[in-house]
Each structure stands twice: as structure tokens, then as C-alpha cells.
Coordinates of C-alpha atoms and ligand atoms in Angstrom, one line a residue:
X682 CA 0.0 0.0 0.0
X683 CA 1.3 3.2 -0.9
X684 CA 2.1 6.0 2.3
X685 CA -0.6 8.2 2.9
X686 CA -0.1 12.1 1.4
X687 CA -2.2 13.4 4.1
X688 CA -5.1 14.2 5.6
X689 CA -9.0 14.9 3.7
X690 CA -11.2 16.2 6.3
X691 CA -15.0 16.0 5.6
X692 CA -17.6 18.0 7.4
X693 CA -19.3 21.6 7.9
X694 CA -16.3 24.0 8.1
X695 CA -16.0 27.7 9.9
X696 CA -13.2 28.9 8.4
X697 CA -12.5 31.3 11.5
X698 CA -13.3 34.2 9.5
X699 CA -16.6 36.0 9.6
X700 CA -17.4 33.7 6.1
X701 CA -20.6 32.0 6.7
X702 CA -20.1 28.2 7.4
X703 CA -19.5 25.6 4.4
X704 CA -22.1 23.4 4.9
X705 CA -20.8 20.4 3.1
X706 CA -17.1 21.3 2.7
X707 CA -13.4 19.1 2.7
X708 CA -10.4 20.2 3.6
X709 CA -6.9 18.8 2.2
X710 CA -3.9 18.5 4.8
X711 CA -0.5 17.8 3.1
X712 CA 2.7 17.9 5.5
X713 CA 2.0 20.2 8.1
X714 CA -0.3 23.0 6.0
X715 CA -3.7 23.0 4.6
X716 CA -3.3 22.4 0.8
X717 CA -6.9 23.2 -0.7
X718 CA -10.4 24.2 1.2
X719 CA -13.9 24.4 -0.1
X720 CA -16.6 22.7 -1.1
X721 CA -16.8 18.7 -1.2
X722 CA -18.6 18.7 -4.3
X723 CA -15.9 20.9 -5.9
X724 CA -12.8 19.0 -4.8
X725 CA -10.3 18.7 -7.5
X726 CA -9.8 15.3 -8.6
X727 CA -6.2 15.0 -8.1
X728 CA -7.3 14.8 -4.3
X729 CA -8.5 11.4 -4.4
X730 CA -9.5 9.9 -1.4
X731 CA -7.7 6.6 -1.8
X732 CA -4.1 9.0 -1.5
X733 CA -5.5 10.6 1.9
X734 CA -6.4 9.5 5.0
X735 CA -9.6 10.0 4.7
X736 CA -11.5 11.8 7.8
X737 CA -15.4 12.1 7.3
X738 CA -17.5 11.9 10.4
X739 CA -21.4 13.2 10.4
X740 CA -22.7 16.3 11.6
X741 CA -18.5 17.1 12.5
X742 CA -16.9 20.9 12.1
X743 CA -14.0 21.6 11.3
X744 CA -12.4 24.6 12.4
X745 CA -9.2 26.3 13.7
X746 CA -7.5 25.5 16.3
X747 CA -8.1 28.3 19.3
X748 CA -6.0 31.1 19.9
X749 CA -6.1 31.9 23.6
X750 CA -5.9 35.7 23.6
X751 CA -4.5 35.7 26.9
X752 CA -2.0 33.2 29.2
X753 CA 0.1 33.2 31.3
X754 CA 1.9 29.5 31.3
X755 CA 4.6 30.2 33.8
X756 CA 2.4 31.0 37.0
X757 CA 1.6 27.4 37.5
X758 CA -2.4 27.9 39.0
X759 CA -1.2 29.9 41.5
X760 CA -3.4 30.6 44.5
X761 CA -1.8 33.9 45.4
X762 CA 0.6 36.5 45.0
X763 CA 3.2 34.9 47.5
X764 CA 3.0 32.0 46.0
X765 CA 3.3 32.9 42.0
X766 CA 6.0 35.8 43.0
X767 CA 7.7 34.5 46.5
X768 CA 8.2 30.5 47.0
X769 CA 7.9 27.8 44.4
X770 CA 11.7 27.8 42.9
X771 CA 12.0 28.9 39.4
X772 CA 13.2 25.6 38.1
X773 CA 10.3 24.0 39.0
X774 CA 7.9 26.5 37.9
X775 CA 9.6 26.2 34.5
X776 CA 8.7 22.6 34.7
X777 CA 5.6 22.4 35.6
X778 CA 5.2 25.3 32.9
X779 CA 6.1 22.7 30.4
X780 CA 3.9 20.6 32.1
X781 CA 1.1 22.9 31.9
X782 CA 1.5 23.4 28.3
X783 CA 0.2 20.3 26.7
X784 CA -2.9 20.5 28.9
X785 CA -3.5 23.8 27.0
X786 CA -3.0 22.1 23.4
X787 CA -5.0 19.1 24.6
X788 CA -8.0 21.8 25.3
X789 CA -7.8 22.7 21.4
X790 CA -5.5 25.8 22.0
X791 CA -2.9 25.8 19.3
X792 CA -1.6 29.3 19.8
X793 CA -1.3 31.4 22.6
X794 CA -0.6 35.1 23.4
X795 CA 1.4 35.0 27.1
X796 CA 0.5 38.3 28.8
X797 CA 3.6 38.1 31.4
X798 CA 5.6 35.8 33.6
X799 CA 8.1 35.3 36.0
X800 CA 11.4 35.0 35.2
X801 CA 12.0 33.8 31.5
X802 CA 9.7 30.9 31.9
X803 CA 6.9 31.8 29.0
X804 CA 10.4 32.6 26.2
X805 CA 11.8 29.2 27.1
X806 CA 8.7 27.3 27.1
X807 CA 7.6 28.6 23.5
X808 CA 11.0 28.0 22.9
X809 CA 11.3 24.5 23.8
X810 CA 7.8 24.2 22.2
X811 CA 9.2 25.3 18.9
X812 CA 12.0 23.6 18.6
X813 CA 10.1 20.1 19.1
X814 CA 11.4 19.5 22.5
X815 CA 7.8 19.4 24.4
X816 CA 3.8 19.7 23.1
X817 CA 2.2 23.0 23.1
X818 CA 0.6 26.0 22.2
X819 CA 3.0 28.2 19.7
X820 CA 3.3 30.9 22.2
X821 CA 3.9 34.8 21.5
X822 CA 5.1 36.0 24.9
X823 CA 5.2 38.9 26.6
X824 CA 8.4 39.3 29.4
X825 CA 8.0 40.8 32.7
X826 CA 5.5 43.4 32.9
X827 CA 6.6 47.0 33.5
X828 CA 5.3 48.4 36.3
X829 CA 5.9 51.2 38.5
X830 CA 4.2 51.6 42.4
X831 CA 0.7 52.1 41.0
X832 CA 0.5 49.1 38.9
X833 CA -0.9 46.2 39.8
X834 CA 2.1 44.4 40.0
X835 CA 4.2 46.0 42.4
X836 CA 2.0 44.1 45.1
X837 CA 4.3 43.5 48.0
X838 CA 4.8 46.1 50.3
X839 CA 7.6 49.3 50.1
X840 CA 9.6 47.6 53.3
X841 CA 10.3 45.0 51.1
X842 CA 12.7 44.6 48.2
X843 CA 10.9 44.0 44.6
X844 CA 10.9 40.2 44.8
X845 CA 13.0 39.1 41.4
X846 CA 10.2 36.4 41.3
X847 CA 7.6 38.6 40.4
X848 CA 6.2 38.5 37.2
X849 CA 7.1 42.2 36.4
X850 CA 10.0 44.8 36.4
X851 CA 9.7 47.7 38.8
X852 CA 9.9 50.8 36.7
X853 CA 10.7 54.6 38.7
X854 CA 12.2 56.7 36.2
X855 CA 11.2 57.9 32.4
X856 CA 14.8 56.2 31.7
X857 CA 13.7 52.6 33.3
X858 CA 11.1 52.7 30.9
X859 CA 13.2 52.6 28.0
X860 CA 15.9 50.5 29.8
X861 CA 13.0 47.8 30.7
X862 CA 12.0 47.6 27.1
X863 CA 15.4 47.2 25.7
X864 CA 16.1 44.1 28.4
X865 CA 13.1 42.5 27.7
X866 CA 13.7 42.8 24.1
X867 CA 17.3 41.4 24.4
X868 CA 15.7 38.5 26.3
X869 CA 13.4 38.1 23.0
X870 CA 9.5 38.6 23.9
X871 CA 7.9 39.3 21.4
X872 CA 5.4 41.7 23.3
X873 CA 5.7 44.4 26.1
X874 CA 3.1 44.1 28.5
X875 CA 2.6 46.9 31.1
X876 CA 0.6 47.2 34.5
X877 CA -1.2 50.2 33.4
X878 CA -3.7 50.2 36.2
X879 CA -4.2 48.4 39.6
X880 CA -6.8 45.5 40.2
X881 CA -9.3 44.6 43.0
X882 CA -7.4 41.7 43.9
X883 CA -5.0 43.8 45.0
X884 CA -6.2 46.7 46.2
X885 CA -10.3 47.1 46.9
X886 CA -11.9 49.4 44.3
X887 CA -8.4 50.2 42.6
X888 CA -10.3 51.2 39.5
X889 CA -9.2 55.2 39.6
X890 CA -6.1 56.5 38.1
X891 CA -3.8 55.4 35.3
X892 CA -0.9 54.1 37.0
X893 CA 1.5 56.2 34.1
X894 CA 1.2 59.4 32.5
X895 CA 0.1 59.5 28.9
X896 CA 3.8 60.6 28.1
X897 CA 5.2 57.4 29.9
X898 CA 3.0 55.7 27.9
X899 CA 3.9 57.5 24.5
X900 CA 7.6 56.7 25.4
X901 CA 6.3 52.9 26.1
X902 CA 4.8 52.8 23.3
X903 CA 7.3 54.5 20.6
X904 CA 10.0 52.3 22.1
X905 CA 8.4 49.3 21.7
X906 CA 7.6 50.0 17.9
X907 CA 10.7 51.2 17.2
X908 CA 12.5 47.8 18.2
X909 CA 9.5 45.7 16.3
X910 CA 7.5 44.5 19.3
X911 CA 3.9 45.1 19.7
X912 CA 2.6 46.6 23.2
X913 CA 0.3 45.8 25.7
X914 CA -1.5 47.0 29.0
X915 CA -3.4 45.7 32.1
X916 CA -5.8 48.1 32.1
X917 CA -8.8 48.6 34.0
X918 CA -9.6 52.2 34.6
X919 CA -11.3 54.4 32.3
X920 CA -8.3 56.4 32.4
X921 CA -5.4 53.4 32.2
X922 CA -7.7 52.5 28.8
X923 CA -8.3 55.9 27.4
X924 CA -4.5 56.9 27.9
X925 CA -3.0 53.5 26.3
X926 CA -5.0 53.6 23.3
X927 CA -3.8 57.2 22.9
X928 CA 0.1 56.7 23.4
X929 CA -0.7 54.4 20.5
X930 CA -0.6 51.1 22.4
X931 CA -1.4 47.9 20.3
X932 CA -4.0 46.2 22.6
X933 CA -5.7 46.7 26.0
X934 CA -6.3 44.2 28.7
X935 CA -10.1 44.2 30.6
X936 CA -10.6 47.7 29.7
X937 CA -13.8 47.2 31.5
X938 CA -14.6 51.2 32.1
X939 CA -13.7 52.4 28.6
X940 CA -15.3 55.3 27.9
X941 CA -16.0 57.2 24.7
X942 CA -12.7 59.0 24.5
X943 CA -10.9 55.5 24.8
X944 CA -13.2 53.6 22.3
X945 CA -12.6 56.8 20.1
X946 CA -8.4 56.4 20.5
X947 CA -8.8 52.5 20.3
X948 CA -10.2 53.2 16.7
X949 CA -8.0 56.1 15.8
X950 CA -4.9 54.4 16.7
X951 CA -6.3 50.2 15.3
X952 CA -5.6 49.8 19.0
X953 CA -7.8 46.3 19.9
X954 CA -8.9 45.0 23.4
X955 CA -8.7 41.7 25.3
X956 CA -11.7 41.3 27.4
X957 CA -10.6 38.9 29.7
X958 CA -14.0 38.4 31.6
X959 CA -13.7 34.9 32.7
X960 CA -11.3 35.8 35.4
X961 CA -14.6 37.7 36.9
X962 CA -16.3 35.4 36.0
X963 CA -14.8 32.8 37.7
X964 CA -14.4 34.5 40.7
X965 CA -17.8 35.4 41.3
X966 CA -19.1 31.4 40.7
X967 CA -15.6 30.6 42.9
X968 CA -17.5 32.6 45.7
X969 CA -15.2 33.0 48.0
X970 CA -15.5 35.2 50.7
X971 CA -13.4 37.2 49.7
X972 CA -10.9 36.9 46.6
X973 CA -7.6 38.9 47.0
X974 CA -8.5 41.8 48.5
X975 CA -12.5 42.6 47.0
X976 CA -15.5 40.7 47.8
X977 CA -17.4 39.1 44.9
X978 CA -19.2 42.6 44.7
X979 CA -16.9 44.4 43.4
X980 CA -16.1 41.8 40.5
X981 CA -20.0 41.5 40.0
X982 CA -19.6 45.3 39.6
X983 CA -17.2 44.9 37.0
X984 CA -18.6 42.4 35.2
X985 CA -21.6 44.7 35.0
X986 CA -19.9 47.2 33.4
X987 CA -17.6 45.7 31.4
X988 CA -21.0 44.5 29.6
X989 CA -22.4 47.9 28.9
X990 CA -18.7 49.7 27.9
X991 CA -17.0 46.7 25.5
X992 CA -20.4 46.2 23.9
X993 CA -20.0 49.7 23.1
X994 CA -17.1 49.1 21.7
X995 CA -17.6 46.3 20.0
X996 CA -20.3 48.5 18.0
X997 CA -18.4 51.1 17.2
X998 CA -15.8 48.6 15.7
X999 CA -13.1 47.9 18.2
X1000 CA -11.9 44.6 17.3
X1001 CA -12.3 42.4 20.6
X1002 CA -10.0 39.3 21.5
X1003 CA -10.8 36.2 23.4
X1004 CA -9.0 35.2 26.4
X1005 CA -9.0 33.3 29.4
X1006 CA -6.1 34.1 31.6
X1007 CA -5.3 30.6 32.4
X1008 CA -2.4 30.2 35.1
X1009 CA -3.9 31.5 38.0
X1010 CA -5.8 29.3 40.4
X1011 CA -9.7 30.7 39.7
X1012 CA -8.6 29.8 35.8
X1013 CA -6.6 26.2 35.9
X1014 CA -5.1 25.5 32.6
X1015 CA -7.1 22.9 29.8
X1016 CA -10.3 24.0 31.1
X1017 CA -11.6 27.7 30.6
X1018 CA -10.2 28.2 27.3
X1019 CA -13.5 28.3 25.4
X1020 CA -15.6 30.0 28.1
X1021 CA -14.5 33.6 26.9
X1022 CA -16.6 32.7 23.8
X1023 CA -19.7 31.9 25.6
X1024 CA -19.4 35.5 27.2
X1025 CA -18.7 37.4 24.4
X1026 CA -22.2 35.8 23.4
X1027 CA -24.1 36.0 26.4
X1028 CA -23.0 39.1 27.9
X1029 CA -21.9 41.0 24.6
X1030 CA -24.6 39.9 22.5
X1031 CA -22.1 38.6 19.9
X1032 CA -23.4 35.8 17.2
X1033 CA -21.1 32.8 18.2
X1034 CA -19.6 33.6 14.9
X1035 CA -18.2 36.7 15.9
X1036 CA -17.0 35.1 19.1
X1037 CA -15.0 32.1 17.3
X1038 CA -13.5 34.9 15.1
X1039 CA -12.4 36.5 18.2
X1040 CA -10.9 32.9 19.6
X1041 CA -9.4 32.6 15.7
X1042 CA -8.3 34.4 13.1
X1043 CA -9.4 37.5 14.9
X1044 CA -7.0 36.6 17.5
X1045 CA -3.9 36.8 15.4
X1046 CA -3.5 40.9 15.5
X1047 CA -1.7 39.5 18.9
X1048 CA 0.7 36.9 17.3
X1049 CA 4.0 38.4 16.2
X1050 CA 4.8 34.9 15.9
X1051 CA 2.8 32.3 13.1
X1052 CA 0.2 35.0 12.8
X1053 CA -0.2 35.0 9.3
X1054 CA -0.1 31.4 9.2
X1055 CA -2.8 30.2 12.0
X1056 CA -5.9 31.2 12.3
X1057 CA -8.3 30.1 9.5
X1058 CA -8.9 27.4 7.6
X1059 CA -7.1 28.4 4.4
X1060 CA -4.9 26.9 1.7
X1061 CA -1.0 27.7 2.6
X1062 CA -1.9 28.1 6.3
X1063 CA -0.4 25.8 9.3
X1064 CA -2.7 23.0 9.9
X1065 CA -3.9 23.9 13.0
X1066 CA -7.1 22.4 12.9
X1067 CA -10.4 20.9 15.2
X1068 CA -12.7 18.3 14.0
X1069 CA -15.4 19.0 17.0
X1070 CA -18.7 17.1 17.0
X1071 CA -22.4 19.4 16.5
X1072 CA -22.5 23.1 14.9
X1073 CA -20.3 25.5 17.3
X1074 CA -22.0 28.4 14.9
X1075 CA -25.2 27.1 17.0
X1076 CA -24.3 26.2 20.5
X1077 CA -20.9 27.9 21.4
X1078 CA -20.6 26.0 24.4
X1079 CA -19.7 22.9 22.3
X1080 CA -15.6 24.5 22.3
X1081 CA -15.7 23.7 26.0
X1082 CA -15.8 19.9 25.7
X1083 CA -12.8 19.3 24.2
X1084 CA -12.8 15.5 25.7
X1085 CA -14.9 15.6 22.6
X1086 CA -13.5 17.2 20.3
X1087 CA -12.7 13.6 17.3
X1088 CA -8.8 15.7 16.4
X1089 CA -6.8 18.5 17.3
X1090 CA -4.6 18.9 14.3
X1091 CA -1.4 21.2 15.2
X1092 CA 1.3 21.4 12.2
X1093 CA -1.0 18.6 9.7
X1094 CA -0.6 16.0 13.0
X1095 CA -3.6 14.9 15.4
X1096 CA -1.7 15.8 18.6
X1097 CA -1.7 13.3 21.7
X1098 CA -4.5 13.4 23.4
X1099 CA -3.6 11.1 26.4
X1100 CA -4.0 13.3 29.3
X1101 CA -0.7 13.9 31.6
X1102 CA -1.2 12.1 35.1
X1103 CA -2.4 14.5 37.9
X1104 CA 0.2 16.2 39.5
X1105 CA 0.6 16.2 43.3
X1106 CA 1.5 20.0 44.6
X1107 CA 4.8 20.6 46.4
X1108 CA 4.8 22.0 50.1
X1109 CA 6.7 24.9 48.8
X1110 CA 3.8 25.5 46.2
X1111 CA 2.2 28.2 49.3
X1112 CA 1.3 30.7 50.7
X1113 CA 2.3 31.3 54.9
X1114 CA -1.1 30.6 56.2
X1115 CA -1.2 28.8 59.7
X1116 CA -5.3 28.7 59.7
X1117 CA -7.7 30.1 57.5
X1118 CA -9.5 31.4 60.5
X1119 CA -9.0 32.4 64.4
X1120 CA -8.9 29.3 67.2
X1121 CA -10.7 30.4 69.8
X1122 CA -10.9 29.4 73.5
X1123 CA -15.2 29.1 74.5
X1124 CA -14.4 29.1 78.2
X1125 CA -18.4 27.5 78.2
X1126 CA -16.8 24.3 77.2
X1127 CA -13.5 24.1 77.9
X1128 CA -12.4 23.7 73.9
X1129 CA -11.2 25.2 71.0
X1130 CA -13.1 26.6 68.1
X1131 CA -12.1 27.8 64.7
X1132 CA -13.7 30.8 63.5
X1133 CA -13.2 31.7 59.8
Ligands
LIG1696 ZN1 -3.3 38.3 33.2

């Protein structure tokens, strides 16, 4: 029998563009791109099926693979601060980073934008990725975060030396700025990433000020450019949005109190934002007492808003990205991936079209890296590619089953889908908590109590 050329894939396909769905459509996979797409009845004859693995399940999509909007592989499902910035040694986050990121490939992922991290983890592990050493995402990473003492990531308090742990670089002058940029640059991200506002879980209703002036963030911005990078911001605040957009920043993070001036600059200045509302989300189903330092009120509040100011902007034409902000513990990785679609349906009134366009090719305005390669199901493109079962164009929520999902093509191969065996956390994988509560004495009884 002669070898297989490749792949035909049979089914309904959504190419990841707004293009209506092809019904009845095949798709030819030779080596690791897509050699032809369109419709089964048109398939030239040279294809024939006995030269192709042939792939042709009923009522099956085929789609691209996602592109998580927004990652961060290197903070391991951290349950706090102390723990992502302070303890767990950085040769073992870097492993379990690895670790990490074939759960995120198994969950249909196959490219990734990496919105910060600590140390060099998220440029080695795309690295390693890449160069064939471990299964993954193809990640486009962001370094350390720039931050300065109103960011959200200088967390730990001014007695304390900036822990080098932290997923960010501590910024005080206009000269750091460009200094940070040039390091992280030499240390090859492929994105700057800045803490342009604070967050409630670090400080309660830290939605105010911009932590940077609009000429930091010109200077950010203009640097960034001018050594090929594309630039980023953590930006909650009305004014951390507005300001990035106008110092010409590439995309915003949450921008969940945009206002009109921002949308205005966003459009001005083809500046697009990353939503990001499964972190609220999540913490609000988590319901915790508290999470960091906000109740679930003030996430509810958020989430609230965020509704009414990114549908705005979604209307107005501001491109908007899906991501899920997988790494910390509220978002484990392999599992949330595809829930950012759902809201971009439910509370932005998106047609889950629009929504996998933002999880696709709509996604790739982030990816310095493969962006003009993944993304859609087109002739010449990487073969990044999911055969899921039902109509995702129908029920969205189909993308968050991706147990399944019949293949996850990455690079023309159906990836391993064998799940890695659960991992068993460390002791130093912590936070310094003795209780999570008071034990007090009832002198009633005699005994101890614990109070939370
Ligand atoms: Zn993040």
C-alpha cells in the first residue's frame, strides 16, 4: 500500500473568519499546512481519497484551532501572589510550565498570546515548544511586565525589596522605561506588557487613576515599535484604557470602564482590546469570601460594566479578542479556554460567529509569531485544525468539551490526546497561612473553636 499524502477532512467548516459556514465542505492536509479548502462537491480530482487519510464523520466541524488571547503558562495555578512571585523555585515553575502546556494544546488551544511571567519561563517554554522539545501552544510571549508603584504588579509592600520572582520589572524613572523595554527585548519577547492600572485583587476598588502618565505611555509605546514588538496594558480604569490607546498602544487588557474618548483612540490608533471576563467570572461562581483583597461585589460590579462599555465598543468597531487568563488558580489551565466565547455571546450579544472569530483568526492581530499562518482554515496556512462534533455556529458552548472534540490537528498532526497524570503540589507550592481562620478558647466548654 502506498504512504498516505495526508489528511482529507469532511464536514461543515467555519473557516475562522466571519465567512458563513460551508455546509458540506473538505479540507486537504499535506505535511503540516492546509493544501486546498472548499466545497466537497468541488474537490479537484487530483485529491482522491484513496491517496488521503480520509477523515469524514457526520454532523462534524472543522475549524481552527483556538488562539487563547490571553496566558500566562509560567504561573503554575497559583493561588496567590506569595505563592506565583515568592516560593515555588523557578526551576520547578519552568517545569511544571512545560507541564502545563500540553494541557493547553490538549484543550484545542494551538496558539497562545502569554500576557507576562516570571522570570524567563513563557520565552523558554515557546521556545522549547518550537524547537520540538515538548507539546504545546505556539506561544507569543510577553516578558515581565513593566510596572511602576501604582501598577498592579508591584504588590508587596515598600519595606520589602521588589521580589525578582515577580512577574514584572519595577519601573521609577522615564529612563527605566526605556531600559525595561530594551532588556526585555534582548531576552526576546515578542510583546511588552505593562501594568497600566491596579486590580481589586489587589487593592479594593483600585479602579481610579492610570498608573502612568500619557507621556510614559507615548515613550512605552514609541520604544516598543521602534524595536519591532507590539505593546500591551493591564488596564482597567477608564483612564489606564483611554491613555494606552492614545500613546498608540497595540492592545488593552479588561478595559472594562472604557469610555468614549478610549473607544474613540482604540479606533484612531487600530488599537484592539482583550476582554478577559472569565477571570470575573470565575471569581464570582468561585464565591469565596473574599478573593484577593475585593469581595465578589466588586467583580460582579465589574462584570456589569464591562458588559455595557466593551459592547460599546464592539459596536463602534473595536476589534475584541478572546482570552481566558489561564495560570492562575480561579482559571486552571485545559479547562476555561473556550468559556470567553460563551461571554462574548451571552453578555456582549455577539453571534457565536463573531465570538470564534475573536478565539481565531481575529486573535492573530496578537501573534508576532505564526500570525499569518494560524488562524483560519485556508490553503497555505499551518494546519492547526479541530474536527469537534455538532454546529459550534449554534451552540458555542460545544468548544468547552474538548474531551470531545474527534482531532486537534497542530502542524497537519492529530496531537496526543492522552491526558498527563495528575500532579501532586509541592509543600513549597504556598502561601504562609497557619489557619484560615481564628482558634478560639469558649471558656463555656472548655475547647477550641475555629472561626473563619
Ligand atoms: Zn493576566
Amino acid at each position: 500500500m502506498q504512504p498516505k499524502k495526508g489528511y482529507l477532512l469532511k464536514g461543515r467548516i467555519i473557516d475562522g473568519s466571519l465567512n458563513p459556514p460551508i455546509e458540506q465542505g473538505a479540507v486537504v492536509v499535506h505535511g503540516e499546512r492546509i493544501e486546498w479548502v472548499g466545497a466537497a462537491a468541488s474537490l479537484p480530482a487530483q485529491y482522491v481519497e484513496q491517496a488521503y487519510e480520509v477523515i469524514d464523520l457526520p454532523g462534524r466541524t472543522i475549524m481552527p484551532g483556538l488562539i487563547d488571547g490571553h496566558t500566562h503558562i509560567s504561573f503554575g495555578e497559583s493561588r496567590s501572589e506569595e505563592e506565583n512571585a515568592l516560593y515555588t523555585p523557578v526551576e520547578f515553575r519552568t517545569l511544571k510550565a512545560a507541564y502545563y502546556a500540553k494541557k493547553v494544546l490538549q484543550a484545542g488551544v494551538t496558539s497562545a498570546f502569554d500576557a507576562a511571567t516570571t522570570y524567563g519561563i513563557a520565552q523558554a517554554v515557546r521556545d522549547a515548544i518550537d524547537t520540538g522539545m515538548f507539546e504545546g501552544p505556539r506561544f507569543t510571549v510577553s516578558g515581565k511586565q513593566l510596572t511602576n508603584h501604582q501598577g498592579l504588579e508591584d504588590s508587596f509592600p515598600s519595606w520589602m525589596e521588589f521580589p525578582v520572582g515577580q512577574s514584572a520589572v519595577l519601573v521609577k524613572t522615564k529612563e527605566d522605561l526605556i531600559e525595561a523595554i530594551r532588556l526585555q527585548v534582548k531576552d526576546e519577547v515578542d510583546a511588552i506588557k505593562v501594568s497600566g492600572s491596579n486590580d481589586n485583587l489587589i487593592t479594593p476598588d483600585a479602579l481610579g487613576a492610570s498608573a502612568f502618565t500619557l507621556e510614559e505611555l507615548r515613550i512605552i509605546a514609541d520604544e516598543t515599535h521602534r524595536l519591532g514588538k507590539i505593546c500591551s496594558t493591564h488596564a482597567r480604569s477608564c483612564e489606564s484604557a483611554r491613555d494606552a490607546a492614545l500613546a498608540g498602544f497595540d492592545n488593552i487588557f479588561h478595559a472594562s470602564y472604557i469610555d468614549d474618548a478610549g473607544i474613540e483612540a482604540c479606533l484612531k490608533n487600530q488599537c484592539v482590546i482583550t476582554p478577559t471576563m472569565t477571570l470575573l467570572v470565575n471569581l464570582i461562581g468561585a464565591n469565596p469570601a473574599q478573593a484577593g483583597a475585593s469581595g465578589t461585589s466588586a467583580f460582579e460590579r465589574e462584570v456589569e460594566a464591562a458588559s455595557v462599555n466593551l459592547r460599546r465598543a464592539f459596536d463602534a468597531g473595536v476589534p475584541l479578542i478572546a482570552g481566558s487568563e489561564s495560570g492562575w488558580s480561579p482559571v486552571p489551565y485545559g479547562q476555561w479556554h473556550a468559556k470567553e466565547m460563551e461571554l462574548f455571546v451571552t453578555l456582549l450579544g455577539m453571534t457565536p460567529l463573531q465570538a470564534i472569530h475573536a478565539n481565531t483568526l481575529g486573535a492573530t492581530r496578537l501573534l508576532k509569531r505564526y500570525g499569518h499562518e494560524v488562524g483560519k482554515v485556508e490553503a497555505g496556512r499551518l494546519a492547526d485544525l479541530l474536527v469537534v462534533p455538532g454546529d459550534p455556529s449554534v451552540d458555542i458552548r460545544i468548544l468547552q468539551r474538548p474531551k470531545a472534540f474527534d482531532y486537534i490537528f497542530k502542524g497537519g498532526k492529530p496531537i496526543d490526546r492522552t491526558p498527563p497524570a495528575p500532579r501532586v503540589r509541592k509543600w513549597y507550592e504556598r502561601t504562609k497561612t497557619f489557619l484560615n481562620g481564628l482558634y478560639v478558647f469558649d471558656e463555656e466548654t472548655g475547647t477550641g473553636r475555629l472561626v473563619q
